[in-house]
CSV table of C-alpha atoms and ligand atoms in Angstrom, one decimal:
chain,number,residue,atom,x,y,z
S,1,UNK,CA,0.0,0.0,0.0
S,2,UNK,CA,1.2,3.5,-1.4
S,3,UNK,CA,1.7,5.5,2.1
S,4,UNK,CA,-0.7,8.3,1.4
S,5,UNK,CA,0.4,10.9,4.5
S,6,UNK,CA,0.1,14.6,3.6
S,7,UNK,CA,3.6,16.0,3.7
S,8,UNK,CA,3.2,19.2,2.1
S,9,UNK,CA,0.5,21.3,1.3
S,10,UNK,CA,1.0,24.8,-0.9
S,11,UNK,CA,-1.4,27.1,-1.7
S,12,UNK,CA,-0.9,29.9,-4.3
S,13,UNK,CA,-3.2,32.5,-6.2
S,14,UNK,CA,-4.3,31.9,-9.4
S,15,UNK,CA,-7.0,33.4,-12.3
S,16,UNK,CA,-10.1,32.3,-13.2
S,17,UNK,CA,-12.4,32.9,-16.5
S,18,UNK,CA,-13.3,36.5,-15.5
S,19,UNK,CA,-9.8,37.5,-14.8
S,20,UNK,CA,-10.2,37.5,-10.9
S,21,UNK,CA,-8.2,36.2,-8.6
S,22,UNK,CA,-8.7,32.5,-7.2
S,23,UNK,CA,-7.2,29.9,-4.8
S,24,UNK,CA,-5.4,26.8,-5.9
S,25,UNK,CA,-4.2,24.3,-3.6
S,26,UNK,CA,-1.3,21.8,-4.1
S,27,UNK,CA,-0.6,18.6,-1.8
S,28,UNK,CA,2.2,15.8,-2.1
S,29,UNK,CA,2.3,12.7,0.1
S,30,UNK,CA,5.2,10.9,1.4
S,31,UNK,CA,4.7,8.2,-1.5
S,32,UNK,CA,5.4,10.9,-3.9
S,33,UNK,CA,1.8,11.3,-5.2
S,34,UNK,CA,0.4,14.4,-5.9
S,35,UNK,CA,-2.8,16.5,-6.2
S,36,UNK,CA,-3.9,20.0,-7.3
S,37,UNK,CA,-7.5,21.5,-7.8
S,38,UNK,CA,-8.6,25.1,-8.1
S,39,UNK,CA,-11.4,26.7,-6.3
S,40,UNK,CA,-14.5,27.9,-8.8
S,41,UNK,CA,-16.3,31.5,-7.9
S,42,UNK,CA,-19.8,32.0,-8.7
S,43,UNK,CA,-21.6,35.4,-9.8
S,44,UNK,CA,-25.2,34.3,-8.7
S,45,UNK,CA,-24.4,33.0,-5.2
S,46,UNK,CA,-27.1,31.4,-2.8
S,47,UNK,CA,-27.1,33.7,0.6
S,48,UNK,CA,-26.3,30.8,2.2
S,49,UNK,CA,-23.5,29.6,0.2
S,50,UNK,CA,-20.5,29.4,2.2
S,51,UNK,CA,-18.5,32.1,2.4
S,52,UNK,CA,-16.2,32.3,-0.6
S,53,UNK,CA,-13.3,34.6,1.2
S,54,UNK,CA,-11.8,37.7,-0.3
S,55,UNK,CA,-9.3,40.2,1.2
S,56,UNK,CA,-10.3,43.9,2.3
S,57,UNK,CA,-10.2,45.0,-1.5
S,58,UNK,CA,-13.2,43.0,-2.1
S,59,UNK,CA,-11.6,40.8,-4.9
S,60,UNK,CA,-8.2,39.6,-3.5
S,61,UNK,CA,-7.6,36.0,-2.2
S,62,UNK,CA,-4.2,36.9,-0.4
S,63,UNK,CA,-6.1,35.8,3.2
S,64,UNK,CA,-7.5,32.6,2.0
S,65,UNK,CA,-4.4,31.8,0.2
S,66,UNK,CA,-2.5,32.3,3.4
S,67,UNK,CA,-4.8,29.8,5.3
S,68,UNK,CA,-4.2,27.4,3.1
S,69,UNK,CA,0.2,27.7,4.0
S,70,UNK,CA,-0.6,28.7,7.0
S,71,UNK,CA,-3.2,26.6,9.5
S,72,UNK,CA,-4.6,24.2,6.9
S,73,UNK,CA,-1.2,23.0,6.0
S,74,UNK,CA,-0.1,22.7,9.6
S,75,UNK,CA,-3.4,20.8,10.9
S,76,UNK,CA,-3.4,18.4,7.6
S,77,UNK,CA,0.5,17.9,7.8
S,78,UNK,CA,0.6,13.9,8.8
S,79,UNK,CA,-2.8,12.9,8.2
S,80,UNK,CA,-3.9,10.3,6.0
S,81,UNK,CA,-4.9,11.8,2.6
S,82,UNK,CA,-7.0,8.3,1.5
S,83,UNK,CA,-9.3,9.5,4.7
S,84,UNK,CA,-11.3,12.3,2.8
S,85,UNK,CA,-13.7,12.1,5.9
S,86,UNK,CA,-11.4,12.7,8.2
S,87,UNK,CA,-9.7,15.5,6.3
S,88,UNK,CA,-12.9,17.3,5.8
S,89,UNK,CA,-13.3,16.7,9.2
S,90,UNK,CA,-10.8,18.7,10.4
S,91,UNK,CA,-10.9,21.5,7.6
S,92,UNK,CA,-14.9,21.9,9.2
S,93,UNK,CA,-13.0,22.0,13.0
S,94,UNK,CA,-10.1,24.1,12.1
S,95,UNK,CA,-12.4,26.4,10.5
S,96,UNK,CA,-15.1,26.3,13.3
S,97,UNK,CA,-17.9,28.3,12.0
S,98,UNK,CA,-21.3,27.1,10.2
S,99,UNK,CA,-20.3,28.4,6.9
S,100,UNK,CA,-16.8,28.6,6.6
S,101,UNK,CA,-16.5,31.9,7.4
S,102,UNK,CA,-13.2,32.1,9.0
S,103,UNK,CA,-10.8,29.6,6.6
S,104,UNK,CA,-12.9,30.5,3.3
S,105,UNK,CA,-15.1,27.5,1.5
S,106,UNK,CA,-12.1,28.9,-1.8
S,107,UNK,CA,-9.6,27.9,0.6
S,108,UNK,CA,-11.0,24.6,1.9
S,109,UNK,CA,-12.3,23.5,-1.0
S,110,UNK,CA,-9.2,23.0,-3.2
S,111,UNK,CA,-7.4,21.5,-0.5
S,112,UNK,CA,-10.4,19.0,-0.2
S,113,UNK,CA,-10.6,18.4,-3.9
S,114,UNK,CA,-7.0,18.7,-4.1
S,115,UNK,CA,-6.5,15.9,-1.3
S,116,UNK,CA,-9.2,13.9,-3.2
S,117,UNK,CA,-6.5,14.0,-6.5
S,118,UNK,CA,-4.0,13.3,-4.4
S,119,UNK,CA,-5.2,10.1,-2.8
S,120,UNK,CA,-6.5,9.0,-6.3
S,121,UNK,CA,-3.0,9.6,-7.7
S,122,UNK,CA,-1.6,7.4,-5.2
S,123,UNK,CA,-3.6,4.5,-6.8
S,124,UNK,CA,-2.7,4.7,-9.8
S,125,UNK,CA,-6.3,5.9,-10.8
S,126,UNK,CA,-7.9,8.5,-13.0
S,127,UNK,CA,-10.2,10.3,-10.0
S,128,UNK,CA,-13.5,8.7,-11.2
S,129,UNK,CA,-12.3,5.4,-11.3
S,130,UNK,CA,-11.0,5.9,-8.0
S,131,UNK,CA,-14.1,7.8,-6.8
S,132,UNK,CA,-16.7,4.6,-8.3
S,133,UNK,CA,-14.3,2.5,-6.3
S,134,UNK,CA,-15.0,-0.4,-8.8
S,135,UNK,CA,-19.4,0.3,-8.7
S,136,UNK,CA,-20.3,1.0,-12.2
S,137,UNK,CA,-20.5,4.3,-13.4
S,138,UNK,CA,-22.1,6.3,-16.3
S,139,UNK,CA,-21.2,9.5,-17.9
S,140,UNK,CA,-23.5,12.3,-17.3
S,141,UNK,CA,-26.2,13.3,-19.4
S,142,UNK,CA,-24.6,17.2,-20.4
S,143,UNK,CA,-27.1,20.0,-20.0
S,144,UNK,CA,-25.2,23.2,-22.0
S,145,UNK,CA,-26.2,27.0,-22.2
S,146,UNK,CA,-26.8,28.3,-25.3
S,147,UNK,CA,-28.1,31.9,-24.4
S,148,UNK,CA,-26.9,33.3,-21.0
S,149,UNK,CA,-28.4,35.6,-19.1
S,150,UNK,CA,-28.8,37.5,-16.0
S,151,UNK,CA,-25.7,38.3,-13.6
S,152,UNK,CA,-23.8,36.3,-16.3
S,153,UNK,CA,-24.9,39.2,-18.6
S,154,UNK,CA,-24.8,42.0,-17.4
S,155,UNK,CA,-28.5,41.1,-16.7
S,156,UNK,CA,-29.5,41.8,-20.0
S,157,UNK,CA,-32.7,39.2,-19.5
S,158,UNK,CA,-33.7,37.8,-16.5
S,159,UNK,CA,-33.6,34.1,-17.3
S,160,UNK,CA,-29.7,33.0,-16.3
S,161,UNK,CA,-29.2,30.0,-18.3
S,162,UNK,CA,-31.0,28.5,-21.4
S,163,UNK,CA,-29.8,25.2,-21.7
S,164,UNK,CA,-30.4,22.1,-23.6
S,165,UNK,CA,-30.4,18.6,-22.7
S,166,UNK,CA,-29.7,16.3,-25.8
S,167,UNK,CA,-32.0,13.8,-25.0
S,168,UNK,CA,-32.2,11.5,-27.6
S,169,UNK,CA,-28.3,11.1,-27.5
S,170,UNK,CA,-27.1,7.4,-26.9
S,171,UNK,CA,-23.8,8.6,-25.9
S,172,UNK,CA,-22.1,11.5,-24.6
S,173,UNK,CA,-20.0,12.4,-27.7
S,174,UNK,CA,-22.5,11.9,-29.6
S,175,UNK,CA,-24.9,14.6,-26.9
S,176,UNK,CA,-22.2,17.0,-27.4
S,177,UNK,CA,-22.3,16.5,-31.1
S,178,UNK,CA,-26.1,17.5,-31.4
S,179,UNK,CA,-25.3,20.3,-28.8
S,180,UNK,CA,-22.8,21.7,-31.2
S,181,UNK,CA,-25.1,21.9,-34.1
S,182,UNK,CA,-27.8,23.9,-31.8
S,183,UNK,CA,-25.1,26.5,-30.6
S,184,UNK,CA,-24.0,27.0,-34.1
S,185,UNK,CA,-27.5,27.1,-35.0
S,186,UNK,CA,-28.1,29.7,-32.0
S,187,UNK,CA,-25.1,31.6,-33.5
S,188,UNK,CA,-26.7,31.7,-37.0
S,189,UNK,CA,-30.0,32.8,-35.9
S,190,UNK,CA,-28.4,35.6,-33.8
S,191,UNK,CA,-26.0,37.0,-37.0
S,192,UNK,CA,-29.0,36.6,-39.4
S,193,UNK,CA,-31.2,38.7,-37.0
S,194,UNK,CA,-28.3,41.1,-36.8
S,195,UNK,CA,-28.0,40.3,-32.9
S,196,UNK,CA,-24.8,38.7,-32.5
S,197,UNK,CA,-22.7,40.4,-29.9
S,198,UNK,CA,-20.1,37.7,-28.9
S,199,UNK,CA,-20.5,35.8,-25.9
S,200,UNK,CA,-21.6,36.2,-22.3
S,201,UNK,CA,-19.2,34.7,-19.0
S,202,UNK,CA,-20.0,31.1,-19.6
S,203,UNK,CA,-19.9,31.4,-23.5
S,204,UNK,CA,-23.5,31.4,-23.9
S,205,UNK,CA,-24.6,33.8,-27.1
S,206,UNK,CA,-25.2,37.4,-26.0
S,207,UNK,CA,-28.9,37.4,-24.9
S,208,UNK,CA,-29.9,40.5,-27.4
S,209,UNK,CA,-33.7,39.7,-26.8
S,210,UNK,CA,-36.6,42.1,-26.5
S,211,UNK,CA,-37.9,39.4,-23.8
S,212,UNK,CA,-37.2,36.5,-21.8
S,213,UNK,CA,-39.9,34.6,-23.7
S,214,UNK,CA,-38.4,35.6,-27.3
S,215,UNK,CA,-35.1,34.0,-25.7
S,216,UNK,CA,-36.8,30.7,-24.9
S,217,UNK,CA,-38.6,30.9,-28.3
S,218,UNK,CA,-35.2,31.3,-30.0
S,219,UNK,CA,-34.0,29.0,-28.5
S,220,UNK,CA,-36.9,26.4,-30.0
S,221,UNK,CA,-35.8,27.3,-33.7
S,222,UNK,CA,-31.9,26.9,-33.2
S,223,UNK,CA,-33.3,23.3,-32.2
S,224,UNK,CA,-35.2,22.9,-35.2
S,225,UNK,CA,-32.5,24.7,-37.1
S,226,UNK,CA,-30.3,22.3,-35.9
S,227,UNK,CA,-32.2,19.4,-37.3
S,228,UNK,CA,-33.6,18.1,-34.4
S,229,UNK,CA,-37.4,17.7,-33.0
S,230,UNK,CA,-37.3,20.2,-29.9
S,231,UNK,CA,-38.7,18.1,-26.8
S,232,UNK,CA,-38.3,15.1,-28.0
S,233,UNK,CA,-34.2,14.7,-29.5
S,234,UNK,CA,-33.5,17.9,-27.5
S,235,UNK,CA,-35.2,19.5,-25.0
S,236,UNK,CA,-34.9,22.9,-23.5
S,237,UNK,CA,-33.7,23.0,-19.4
S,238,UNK,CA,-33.7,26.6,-17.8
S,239,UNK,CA,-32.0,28.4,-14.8
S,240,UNK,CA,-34.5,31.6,-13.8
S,241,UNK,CA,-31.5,31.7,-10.7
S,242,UNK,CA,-35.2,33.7,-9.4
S,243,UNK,CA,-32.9,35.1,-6.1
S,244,UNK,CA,-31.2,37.3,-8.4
S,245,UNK,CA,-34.4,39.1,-9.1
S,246,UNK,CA,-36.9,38.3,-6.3
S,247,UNK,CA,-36.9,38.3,-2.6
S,248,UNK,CA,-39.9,38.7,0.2
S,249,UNK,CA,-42.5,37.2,-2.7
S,250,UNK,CA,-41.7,40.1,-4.8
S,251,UNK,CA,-40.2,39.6,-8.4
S,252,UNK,CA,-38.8,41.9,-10.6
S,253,UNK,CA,-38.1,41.3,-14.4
S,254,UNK,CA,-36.1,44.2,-15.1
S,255,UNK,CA,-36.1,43.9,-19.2
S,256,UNK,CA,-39.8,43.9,-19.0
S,257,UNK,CA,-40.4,46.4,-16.9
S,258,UNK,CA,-43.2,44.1,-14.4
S,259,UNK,CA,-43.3,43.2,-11.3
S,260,UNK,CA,-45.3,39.8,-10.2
S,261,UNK,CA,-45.7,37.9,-7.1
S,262,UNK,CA,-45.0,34.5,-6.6
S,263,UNK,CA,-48.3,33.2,-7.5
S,264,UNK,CA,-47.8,35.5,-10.7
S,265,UNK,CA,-44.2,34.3,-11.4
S,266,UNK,CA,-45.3,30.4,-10.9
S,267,UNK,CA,-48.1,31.4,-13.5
S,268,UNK,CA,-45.5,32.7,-15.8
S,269,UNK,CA,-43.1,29.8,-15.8
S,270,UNK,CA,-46.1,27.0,-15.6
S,271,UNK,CA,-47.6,28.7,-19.2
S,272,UNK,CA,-43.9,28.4,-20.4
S,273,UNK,CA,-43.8,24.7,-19.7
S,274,UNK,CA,-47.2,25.0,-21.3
S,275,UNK,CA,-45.8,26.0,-24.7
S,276,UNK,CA,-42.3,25.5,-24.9
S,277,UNK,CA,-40.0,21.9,-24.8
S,278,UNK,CA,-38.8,22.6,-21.4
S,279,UNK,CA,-37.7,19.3,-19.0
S,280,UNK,CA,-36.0,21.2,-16.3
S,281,UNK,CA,-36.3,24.2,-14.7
S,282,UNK,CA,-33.5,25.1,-11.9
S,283,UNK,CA,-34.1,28.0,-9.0
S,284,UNK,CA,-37.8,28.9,-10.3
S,285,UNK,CA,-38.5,31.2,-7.5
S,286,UNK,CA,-36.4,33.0,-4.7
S,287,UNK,CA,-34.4,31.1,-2.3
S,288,UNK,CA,-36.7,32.9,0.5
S,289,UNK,CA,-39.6,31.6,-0.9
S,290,UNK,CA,-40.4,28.4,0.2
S,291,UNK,CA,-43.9,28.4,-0.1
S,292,UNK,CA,-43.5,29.4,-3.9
S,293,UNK,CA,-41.5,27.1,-5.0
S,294,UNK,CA,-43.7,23.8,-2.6
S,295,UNK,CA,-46.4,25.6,-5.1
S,296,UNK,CA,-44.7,25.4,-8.5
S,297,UNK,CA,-43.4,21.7,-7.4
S,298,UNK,CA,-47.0,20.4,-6.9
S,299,UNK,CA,-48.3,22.0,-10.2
S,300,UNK,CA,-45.4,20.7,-12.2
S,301,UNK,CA,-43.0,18.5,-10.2
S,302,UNK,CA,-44.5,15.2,-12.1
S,303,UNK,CA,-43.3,16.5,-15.2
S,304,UNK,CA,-40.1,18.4,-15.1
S,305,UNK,CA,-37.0,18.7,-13.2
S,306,UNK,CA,-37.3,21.4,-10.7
S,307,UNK,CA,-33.5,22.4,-9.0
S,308,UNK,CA,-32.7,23.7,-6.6
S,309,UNK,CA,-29.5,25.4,-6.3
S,310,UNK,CA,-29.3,28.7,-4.3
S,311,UNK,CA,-32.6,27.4,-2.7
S,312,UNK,CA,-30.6,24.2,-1.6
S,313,UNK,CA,-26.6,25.1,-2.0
S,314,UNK,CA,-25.3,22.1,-1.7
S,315,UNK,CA,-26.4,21.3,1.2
S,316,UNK,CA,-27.6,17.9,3.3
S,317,UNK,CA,-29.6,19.3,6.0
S,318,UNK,CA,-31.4,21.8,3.3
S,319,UNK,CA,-32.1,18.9,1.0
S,320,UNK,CA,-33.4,16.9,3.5
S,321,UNK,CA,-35.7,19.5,4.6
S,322,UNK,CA,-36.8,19.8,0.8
S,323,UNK,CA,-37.6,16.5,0.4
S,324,UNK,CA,-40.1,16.7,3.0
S,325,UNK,CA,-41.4,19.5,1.8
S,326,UNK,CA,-41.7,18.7,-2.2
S,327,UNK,CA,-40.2,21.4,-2.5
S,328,UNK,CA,-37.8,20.4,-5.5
S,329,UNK,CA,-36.9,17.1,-7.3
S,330,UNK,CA,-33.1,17.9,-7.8
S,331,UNK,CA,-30.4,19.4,-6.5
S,332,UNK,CA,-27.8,20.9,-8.3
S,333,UNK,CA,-24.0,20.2,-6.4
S,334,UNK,CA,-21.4,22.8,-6.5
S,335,UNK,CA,-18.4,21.7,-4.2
S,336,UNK,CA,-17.7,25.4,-3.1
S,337,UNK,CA,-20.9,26.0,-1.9
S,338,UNK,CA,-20.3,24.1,0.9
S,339,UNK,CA,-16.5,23.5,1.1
S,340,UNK,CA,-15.6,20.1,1.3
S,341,UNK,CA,-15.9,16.7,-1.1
S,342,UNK,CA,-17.7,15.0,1.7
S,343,UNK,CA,-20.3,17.5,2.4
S,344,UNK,CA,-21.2,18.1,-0.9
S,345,UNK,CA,-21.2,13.8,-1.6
S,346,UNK,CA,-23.9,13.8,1.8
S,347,UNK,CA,-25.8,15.8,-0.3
S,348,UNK,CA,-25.1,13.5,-3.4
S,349,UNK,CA,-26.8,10.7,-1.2
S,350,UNK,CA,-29.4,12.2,0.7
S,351,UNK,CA,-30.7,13.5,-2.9
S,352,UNK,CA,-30.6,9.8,-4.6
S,353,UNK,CA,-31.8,8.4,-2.1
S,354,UNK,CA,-35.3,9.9,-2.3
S,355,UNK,CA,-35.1,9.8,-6.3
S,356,UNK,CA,-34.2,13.0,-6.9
S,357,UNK,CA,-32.4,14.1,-9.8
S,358,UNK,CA,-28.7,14.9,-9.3
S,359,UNK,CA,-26.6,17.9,-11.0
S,360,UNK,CA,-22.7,18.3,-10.8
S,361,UNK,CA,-22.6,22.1,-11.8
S,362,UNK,CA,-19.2,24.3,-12.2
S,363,UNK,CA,-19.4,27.9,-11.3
S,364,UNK,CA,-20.0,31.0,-13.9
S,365,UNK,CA,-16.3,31.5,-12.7
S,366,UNK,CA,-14.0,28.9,-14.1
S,367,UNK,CA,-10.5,27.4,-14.3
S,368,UNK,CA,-9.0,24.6,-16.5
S,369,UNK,CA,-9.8,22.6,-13.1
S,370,UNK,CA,-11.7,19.5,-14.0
S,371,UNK,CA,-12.5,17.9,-11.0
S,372,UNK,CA,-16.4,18.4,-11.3
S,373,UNK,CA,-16.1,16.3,-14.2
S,374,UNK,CA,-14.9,13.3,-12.4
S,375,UNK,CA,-17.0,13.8,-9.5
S,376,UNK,CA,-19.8,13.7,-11.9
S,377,UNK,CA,-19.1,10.3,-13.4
S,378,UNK,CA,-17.5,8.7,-10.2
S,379,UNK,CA,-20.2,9.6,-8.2
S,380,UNK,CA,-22.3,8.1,-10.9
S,381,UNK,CA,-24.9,11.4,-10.3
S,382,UNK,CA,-26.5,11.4,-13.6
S,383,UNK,CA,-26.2,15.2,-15.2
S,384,UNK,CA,-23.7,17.7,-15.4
S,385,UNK,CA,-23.8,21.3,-15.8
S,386,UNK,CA,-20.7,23.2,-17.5
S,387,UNK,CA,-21.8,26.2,-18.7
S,388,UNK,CA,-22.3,26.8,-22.6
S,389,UNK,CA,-19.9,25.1,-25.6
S,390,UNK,CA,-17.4,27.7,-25.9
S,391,UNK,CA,-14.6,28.8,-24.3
S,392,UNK,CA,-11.6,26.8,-22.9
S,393,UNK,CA,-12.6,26.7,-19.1
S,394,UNK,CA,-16.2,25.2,-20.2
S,395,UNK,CA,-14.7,22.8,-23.2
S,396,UNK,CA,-11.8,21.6,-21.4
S,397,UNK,CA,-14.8,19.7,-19.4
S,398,UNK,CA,-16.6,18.6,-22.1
S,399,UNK,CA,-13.7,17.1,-23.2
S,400,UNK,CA,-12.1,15.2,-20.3
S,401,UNK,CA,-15.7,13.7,-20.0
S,402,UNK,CA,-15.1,12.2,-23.6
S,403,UNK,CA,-11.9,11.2,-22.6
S,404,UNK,CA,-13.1,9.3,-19.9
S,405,UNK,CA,-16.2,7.8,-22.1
S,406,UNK,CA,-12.8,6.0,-23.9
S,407,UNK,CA,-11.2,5.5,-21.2
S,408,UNK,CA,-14.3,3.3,-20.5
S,409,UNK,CA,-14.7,1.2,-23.5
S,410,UNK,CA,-17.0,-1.1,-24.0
S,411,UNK,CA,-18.2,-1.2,-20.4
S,412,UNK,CA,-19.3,2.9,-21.0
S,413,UNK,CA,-23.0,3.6,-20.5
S,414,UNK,CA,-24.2,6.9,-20.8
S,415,UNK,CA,-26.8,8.1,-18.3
S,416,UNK,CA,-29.1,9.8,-21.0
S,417,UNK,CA,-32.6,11.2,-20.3
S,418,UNK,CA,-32.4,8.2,-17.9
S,419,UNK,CA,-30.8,10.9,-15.3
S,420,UNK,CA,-34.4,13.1,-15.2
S,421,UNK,CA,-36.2,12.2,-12.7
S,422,UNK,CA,-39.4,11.8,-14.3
S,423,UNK,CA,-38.1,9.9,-17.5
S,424,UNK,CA,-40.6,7.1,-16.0
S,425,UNK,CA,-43.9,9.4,-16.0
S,426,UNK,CA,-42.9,10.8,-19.4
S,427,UNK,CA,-42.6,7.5,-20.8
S,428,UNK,CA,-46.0,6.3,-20.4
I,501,2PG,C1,-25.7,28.7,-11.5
I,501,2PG,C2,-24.3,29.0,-11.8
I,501,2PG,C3,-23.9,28.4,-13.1
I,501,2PG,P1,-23.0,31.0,-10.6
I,501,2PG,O1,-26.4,29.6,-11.0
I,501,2PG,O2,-26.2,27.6,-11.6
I,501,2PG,O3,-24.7,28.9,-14.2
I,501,2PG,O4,-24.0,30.4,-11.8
I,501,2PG,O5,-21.8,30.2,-10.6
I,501,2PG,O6,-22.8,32.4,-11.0
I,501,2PG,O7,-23.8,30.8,-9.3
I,502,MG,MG1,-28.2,28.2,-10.7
């Protein structure tokens, strides 16, 4: 057995896909294995996320970096990097607060991933193989943004993401295939309507719409464009991210110029799953209103995906609470918006354990980091959520996940529309 003690641990500052400042961690064990990861930051962050620690200037990572080389490294120095329990453990005690507040969830989650590598490395084993520890795995079923939106767009529309899900894919590369054709198709549409203006922060096109509906509509001809039969080859999945623009039951869509309540804005989105090909539908109201979104799940819960992501941030005791409440039927997982691999896996379980559909999602801020990736198909959770089909931070995920569908051979299965939640319902 490879002796997998921790005997060094750097942390140093890196650059993410907006040109800010992030934290990446490095850690080498005595049997000369090694692991890095970078921490993610996102733009439309849960007000419970954990905190995600910046220095005085409001941007700077200098303290959390300094945590890692200074009391991280000192309390993880000696332990036993194969014991990701135990070193998330004592990453939650050293930090000592309920939300990471003191260490930073940037600083604590790439040494956590980073450990992760590490003990992986030590194997031998790419990180999913090591992470399935010999269970069979599937690669996810890809959802990609084609349009962005909202914070990620200078909120230009409301709607954050519109995604698609390739549904009638048998494979990944082949879901990433039809995926290309609708961006390119999306791109073509845009230029020929004279709207193309580049890209927004995930590499979704430019949302140059007079409303969010047009968006969603435009989004239903790029499918067709593409070739496909929208709903049924590829289907449309949508992020409102509803915190950005609504708290206290109040919602306001700023490119329309109205304001609705949460009855109104579950009225709104249950006539869009009314007339568009829409399968999944992430953070439809505010992550204060629990009553509004127990209401949306009831009307529509039996037949799309309903995430939650800042309503639920990665977190066990919140997903719990939602699965008594039917409140959602998915969660979406962002490591960094709890801190730590294992936290984030308790929510992994908790979630697929009552059914619920289960989404490994990057951050609108990115690195060449790809760990998401293998979490993904290790953990065997079903989807996973990039960001759009452009752009190196975004494509150098798409790509390891093909890499790993080789990797697999013959024994590859691909998780397909399989992943929803409801693909029973909507079979019959
Ligand atoms: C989200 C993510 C990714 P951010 O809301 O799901 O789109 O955005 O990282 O800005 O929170
Ligand atoms: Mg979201």
């Amino acid at each position: 057995m490879p002796d997998t003690t921790i005997t060094r641990i750097t942390g140093r500052r890196v650059w993410d896909s907006r040109g800010w400042p992030t934290v990446e961690a490095e850690i080498e064990l005595a049997c000369g294995a090694h692991g890095r990861a970078i921490a993610p930051a996102g733009a439309s962050r849960g007000a419970r996320e954990a905190v995600d620690l910046r220095d005085a200037d409001g941007t700077g990572v200098k303290d959390a970096v300094a945590n890692v080389n200074g009391p991280i490294a000192t309390a993880l120095a000696g332990m036993d990097a194969s014991q990701q329990a135990d070193i998330d453990r004592a990453l939650i005690a050293l930090d000592g607060t309920p939300n990471k507040a003191r260490l930073g969830a940037n600083a604590t989650v790439a040494v956590s991933l980073a450990t992760l590598h590490a003990a992986a490395d030590a194997q031998g084993l790419p990180l999913f193989r090591y992470l399935a520890q010999g269970k069979p795995v599937r690669l996810p079923l890809p959802e990609i943004q084609i349009f962005g939106g909202g914070a990620h767009a200078g909120r230009r529309i409301d709607i954050q993401d519109l995604m698609v899900m390739a549904l009638a894919a048998k494979s990944f590369d082949e879901a990433l295939e039809m995926t290309a054709r609708v961006y390119h198709a999306a791109g073509e549409l845009m230029r020929d309507a004279g709207k193309l203006r580049g890209v927004a922060d995930e590499g979704g096109w430019w949302p140059e719409f007079g409303s969010n509906e047009e968006a969603i509509e435009t989004l239903v001809r790029a499918i067709a464009r593409a070739g496909f039969v929208p709903g049924d080859e590829v289907a449309i999945s949508l992020d409102i991210a509803a915190s950005e623009f609504g708290s206290g039951g109040h919602y306001r869509l700023g490119l329309e110029g109205r304001s609705l309540d949460s009855d109104g804005m579950c009225e709104m989105l249950l006539g869009w799953l009314h007339r568009y090909p829409i399968v999944s539908v992430e953070d439809p109201l505010a992550e204060d209103d629990r009553a509004g979104m127990m209401r949306f799940t009831a009307a529509a819960g039996q037949r799309v995906q309903i995430i939650g992501d800042d309503y639920l941030t990665t977190s066990a005791e919140r997903v719990q609470a939602a699965i008594a409440d039917h409140a959602c039927n998915a969660v979406l997982l962002k490591p960094n918006q709890c801190g730590t691999v294992t936290e984030t896996r308790a929510a992994l379980d908790l979630a697929k354990a009552a059914g619920w559909g289960c989404i490994v999602s990057a951050r609108s801020g990115e690195t060449e980091d790809l760990s998401i990736v293998h979490l993904a198909t290790g953990w065997d959770a079903g989807q996973l959520k990039v960001g759009s089909f452009a752009r190196s931070e975004r494509m150098a995920k798409w790509n390891e996940a093909l890499r790993i569908e080789e990797m697999l051979g013959i024994d590859a299965r691909f998780a397909g529309r399989a992943a929803l939640p409801l693909t029973k319902l909507w079979l019959c």
